[in-house]
mmCIF file of C-alpha atoms in Angstrom:
data_model
loop_
_atom_site.group_PDB
_atom_site.id
_atom_site.type_symbol
_atom_site.label_atom_id
_atom_site.label_comp_id
_atom_site.label_asym_id
_atom_site.label_seq_id
_atom_site.Cartn_x
_atom_site.Cartn_y
_atom_site.Cartn_z
ATOM 1 C CA UNK N 930 0.000 0.000 0.000
ATOM 2 C CA UNK N 931 1.354 3.415 -0.975
ATOM 3 C CA UNK N 932 1.010 6.466 1.214
ATOM 4 C CA UNK N 933 1.035 9.968 -0.236
ATOM 5 C CA UNK N 934 4.172 11.946 0.430
ATOM 6 C CA UNK N 935 3.687 15.420 1.869
ATOM 7 C CA UNK N 936 6.046 18.130 0.735
ATOM 8 C CA UNK N 937 6.283 21.454 2.554
ATOM 9 C CA UNK N 938 8.384 24.123 0.948
ATOM 10 C CA UNK N 939 8.938 27.847 0.924
ATOM 11 C CA UNK N 940 11.488 29.825 -1.005
ATOM 12 C CA UNK N 941 12.028 33.439 -1.884
ATOM 13 C CA UNK N 942 14.216 35.269 -4.320
ATOM 14 C CA UNK N 943 13.098 38.652 -3.089
ATOM 15 C CA UNK N 944 16.044 40.953 -2.416
ATOM 16 C CA UNK N 945 14.194 44.210 -1.775
ATOM 17 C CA UNK N 946 11.829 43.674 1.123
ATOM 18 C CA UNK N 947 8.665 45.752 1.426
ATOM 19 C CA UNK N 948 8.026 46.828 5.012
ATOM 20 C CA UNK N 949 4.487 47.683 6.103
ATOM 21 C CA UNK N 950 4.402 50.082 9.042
ATOM 22 C CA UNK N 951 0.814 51.330 9.082
ATOM 23 C CA UNK N 952 -2.686 50.648 7.775
ATOM 24 C CA UNK N 953 -2.543 53.199 4.963
ATOM 25 C CA UNK N 954 0.655 51.608 3.615
ATOM 26 C CA UNK N 955 -1.006 48.203 3.822
ATOM 27 C CA UNK N 956 -4.034 49.487 1.886
ATOM 28 C CA UNK N 957 -1.890 51.089 -0.832
ATOM 29 C CA UNK N 958 0.311 47.990 -1.101
ATOM 30 C CA UNK N 959 -2.538 45.474 -1.408
ATOM 31 C CA UNK N 960 -4.543 47.715 -3.742
ATOM 32 C CA UNK N 961 -1.567 47.705 -6.128
ATOM 33 C CA UNK N 962 -1.782 43.879 -6.164
ATOM 34 C CA UNK N 963 -5.591 43.664 -6.563
ATOM 35 C CA UNK N 964 -7.483 43.251 -9.835
ATOM 36 C CA UNK N 965 -9.274 46.603 -9.877
ATOM 37 C CA UNK N 966 -11.488 45.464 -12.761
ATOM 38 C CA UNK N 967 -13.446 43.182 -10.404
ATOM 39 C CA UNK N 968 -12.972 44.832 -6.988
ATOM 40 C CA UNK N 969 -16.498 46.309 -7.203
ATOM 41 C CA UNK N 970 -17.978 43.117 -8.654
ATOM 42 C CA UNK N 971 -16.632 40.068 -6.809
ATOM 43 C CA UNK N 972 -15.540 39.585 -3.194
ATOM 44 C CA UNK N 973 -12.037 38.189 -2.687
ATOM 45 C CA UNK N 974 -9.909 37.423 0.334
ATOM 46 C CA UNK N 975 -6.113 37.504 0.505
ATOM 47 C CA UNK N 976 -3.551 37.239 3.268
ATOM 48 C CA UNK N 977 -0.342 39.188 3.498
ATOM 49 C CA UNK N 978 2.378 37.180 5.220
ATOM 50 C CA UNK N 979 5.117 39.080 7.063
ATOM 51 C CA UNK N 980 8.215 38.340 9.109
ATOM 52 C CA UNK N 981 9.015 39.743 12.584
ATOM 53 C CA UNK N 982 10.066 43.066 11.029
ATOM 54 C CA UNK N 983 6.749 43.372 9.146
ATOM 55 C CA UNK N 984 8.547 42.813 5.849
ATOM 56 C CA UNK N 985 6.294 41.154 3.297
ATOM 57 C CA UNK N 986 7.082 37.500 2.634
ATOM 58 C CA UNK N 987 4.257 37.143 0.148
ATOM 59 C CA UNK N 988 0.558 37.403 -0.627
ATOM 60 C CA UNK N 989 -1.707 34.372 -0.708
ATOM 61 C CA UNK N 990 -4.961 34.399 -2.692
ATOM 62 C CA UNK N 991 -7.238 32.687 -0.177
ATOM 63 C CA UNK N 992 -10.580 32.764 -1.973
ATOM 64 C CA UNK N 993 -12.859 34.328 -4.554
ATOM 65 C CA UNK N 994 -16.552 34.422 -3.906
ATOM 66 C CA UNK N 995 -19.627 36.152 -5.196
ATOM 67 C CA UNK N 996 -21.093 39.595 -4.858
ATOM 68 C CA UNK N 997 -21.791 39.329 -1.132
ATOM 69 C CA UNK N 998 -19.323 36.859 0.341
ATOM 70 C CA UNK N 999 -16.327 34.578 0.112
ATOM 71 C CA UNK N 1000 -14.924 31.674 2.125
ATOM 72 C CA UNK N 1001 -12.387 32.336 4.886
ATOM 73 C CA UNK N 1002 -10.960 29.018 6.067
ATOM 74 C CA UNK N 1003 -8.817 29.506 9.164
ATOM 75 C CA UNK N 1004 -7.054 26.164 8.743
ATOM 76 C CA UNK N 1005 -5.849 27.155 5.272
ATOM 77 C CA UNK N 1006 -4.694 30.573 6.511
ATOM 78 C CA UNK N 1007 -2.672 29.029 9.321
ATOM 79 C CA UNK N 1008 -1.236 26.259 7.159
ATOM 80 C CA UNK N 1009 0.029 28.818 4.646
ATOM 81 C CA UNK N 1010 1.471 30.989 7.439
ATOM 82 C CA UNK N 1011 3.294 28.003 8.930
ATOM 83 C CA UNK N 1012 4.662 26.879 5.549
ATOM 84 C CA UNK N 1013 6.031 30.382 4.945
ATOM 85 C CA UNK N 1014 7.455 30.666 8.454
ATOM 86 C CA UNK N 1015 5.450 33.877 8.831
ATOM 87 C CA UNK N 1016 5.445 35.693 12.145
ATOM 88 C CA UNK N 1017 2.404 37.738 11.282
ATOM 89 C CA UNK N 1018 -0.531 37.887 8.912
ATOM 90 C CA UNK N 1019 -2.829 40.591 7.643
ATOM 91 C CA UNK N 1020 -6.218 39.416 6.434
ATOM 92 C CA UNK N 1021 -7.632 41.528 3.593
ATOM 93 C CA UNK N 1022 -10.914 41.308 1.743
ATOM 94 C CA UNK N 1023 -12.965 43.661 -0.362
ATOM 95 C CA UNK N 1024 -16.565 44.758 -0.107
ATOM 96 C CA UNK N 1025 -17.855 45.167 -3.681
ATOM 97 C CA UNK N 1026 -20.651 47.413 -2.387
ATOM 98 C CA UNK N 1027 -18.102 49.973 -1.189
ATOM 99 C CA UNK N 1028 -19.592 49.854 2.328
ATOM 100 C CA UNK N 1029 -16.588 49.739 4.646
ATOM 101 C CA UNK N 1030 -18.533 48.731 7.758
ATOM 102 C CA UNK N 1031 -17.566 45.205 8.879
ATOM 103 C CA UNK N 1032 -20.385 42.679 8.963
ATOM 104 C CA UNK N 1033 -21.097 40.482 11.981
ATOM 105 C CA UNK N 1034 -19.481 37.629 10.036
ATOM 106 C CA UNK N 1035 -16.358 39.764 9.485
ATOM 107 C CA UNK N 1036 -16.139 40.461 13.212
ATOM 108 C CA UNK N 1037 -16.686 36.808 14.198
ATOM 109 C CA UNK N 1038 -14.102 35.431 11.770
ATOM 110 C CA UNK N 1039 -11.564 38.027 12.952
ATOM 111 C CA UNK N 1040 -12.005 36.980 16.587
ATOM 112 C CA UNK N 1041 -11.805 33.304 15.684
ATOM 113 C CA UNK N 1042 -8.671 33.843 13.579
ATOM 114 C CA UNK N 1043 -7.033 35.932 16.301
ATOM 115 C CA UNK N 1044 -7.597 33.166 18.862
ATOM 116 C CA UNK N 1045 -6.229 30.516 16.503
ATOM 117 C CA UNK N 1046 -3.167 32.621 15.671
ATOM 118 C CA UNK N 1047 -2.370 33.102 19.345
ATOM 119 C CA UNK N 1048 -2.168 29.318 19.809
ATOM 120 C CA UNK N 1049 0.559 29.154 17.155
ATOM 121 C CA UNK N 1050 2.408 32.329 18.217
ATOM 122 C CA UNK N 1051 1.498 34.084 14.976
ATOM 123 C CA UNK N 1052 0.335 37.704 15.154
ATOM 124 C CA UNK N 1053 -2.885 38.707 13.475
ATOM 125 C CA UNK N 1054 -1.674 42.216 12.728
ATOM 126 C CA UNK N 1055 -4.832 43.481 11.073
ATOM 127 C CA UNK N 1056 -7.966 42.644 9.145
ATOM 128 C CA UNK N 1057 -8.467 45.232 6.410
ATOM 129 C CA UNK N 1058 -11.615 45.669 4.359
ATOM 130 C CA UNK N 1059 -10.985 47.494 1.112
ATOM 131 C CA UNK N 1060 -12.759 49.101 -1.788
ATOM 132 C CA UNK N 1061 -11.271 50.831 -4.806
ATOM 133 C CA UNK N 1062 -10.926 54.107 -2.893
ATOM 134 C CA UNK N 1063 -11.069 53.428 0.827
ATOM 135 C CA UNK N 1064 -10.348 50.951 3.595
ATOM 136 C CA UNK N 1065 -11.416 49.926 7.073
ATOM 137 C CA UNK N 1066 -8.843 48.626 9.528
ATOM 138 C CA UNK N 1067 -9.808 46.496 12.522
ATOM 139 C CA UNK N 1068 -6.566 47.618 14.199
ATOM 140 C CA UNK N 1069 -7.181 51.348 13.644
ATOM 141 C CA UNK N 1070 -10.738 50.963 14.928
ATOM 142 C CA UNK N 1071 -9.583 49.012 18.034
ATOM 143 C CA UNK N 1072 -11.542 45.889 17.073
ATOM 144 C CA UNK N 1073 -8.493 43.635 17.110
#
């Protein structure tokens, strides 16, 4: 009987590290990596993975959903963070409606993710909701 082999790997060839020091920088950085043609049409969720110095290790496309929601699977987020040896993560998703107010689901998933991150000594630095022109930061609004 054969058993599947599991391979875990992470590599980078990035020489110039991008350091994120505040929420506005995070918004501008992630917006430059977002498909602006669909930001007002389809909800997406991405995670920014950072090291201890808040230098970006990478961006992971977590999910694409519909007009009013997308899947946020905490196990996938944490598995990606562990594979990348990330010290911190920033959860980012867009609201196609342009309404920057977090939903009850947004608040619940943030709390659940924060608790899970703490178990693995990974910092949930922020959860940012974006639109084409604006953002909402859980950290800036003291919800994290």
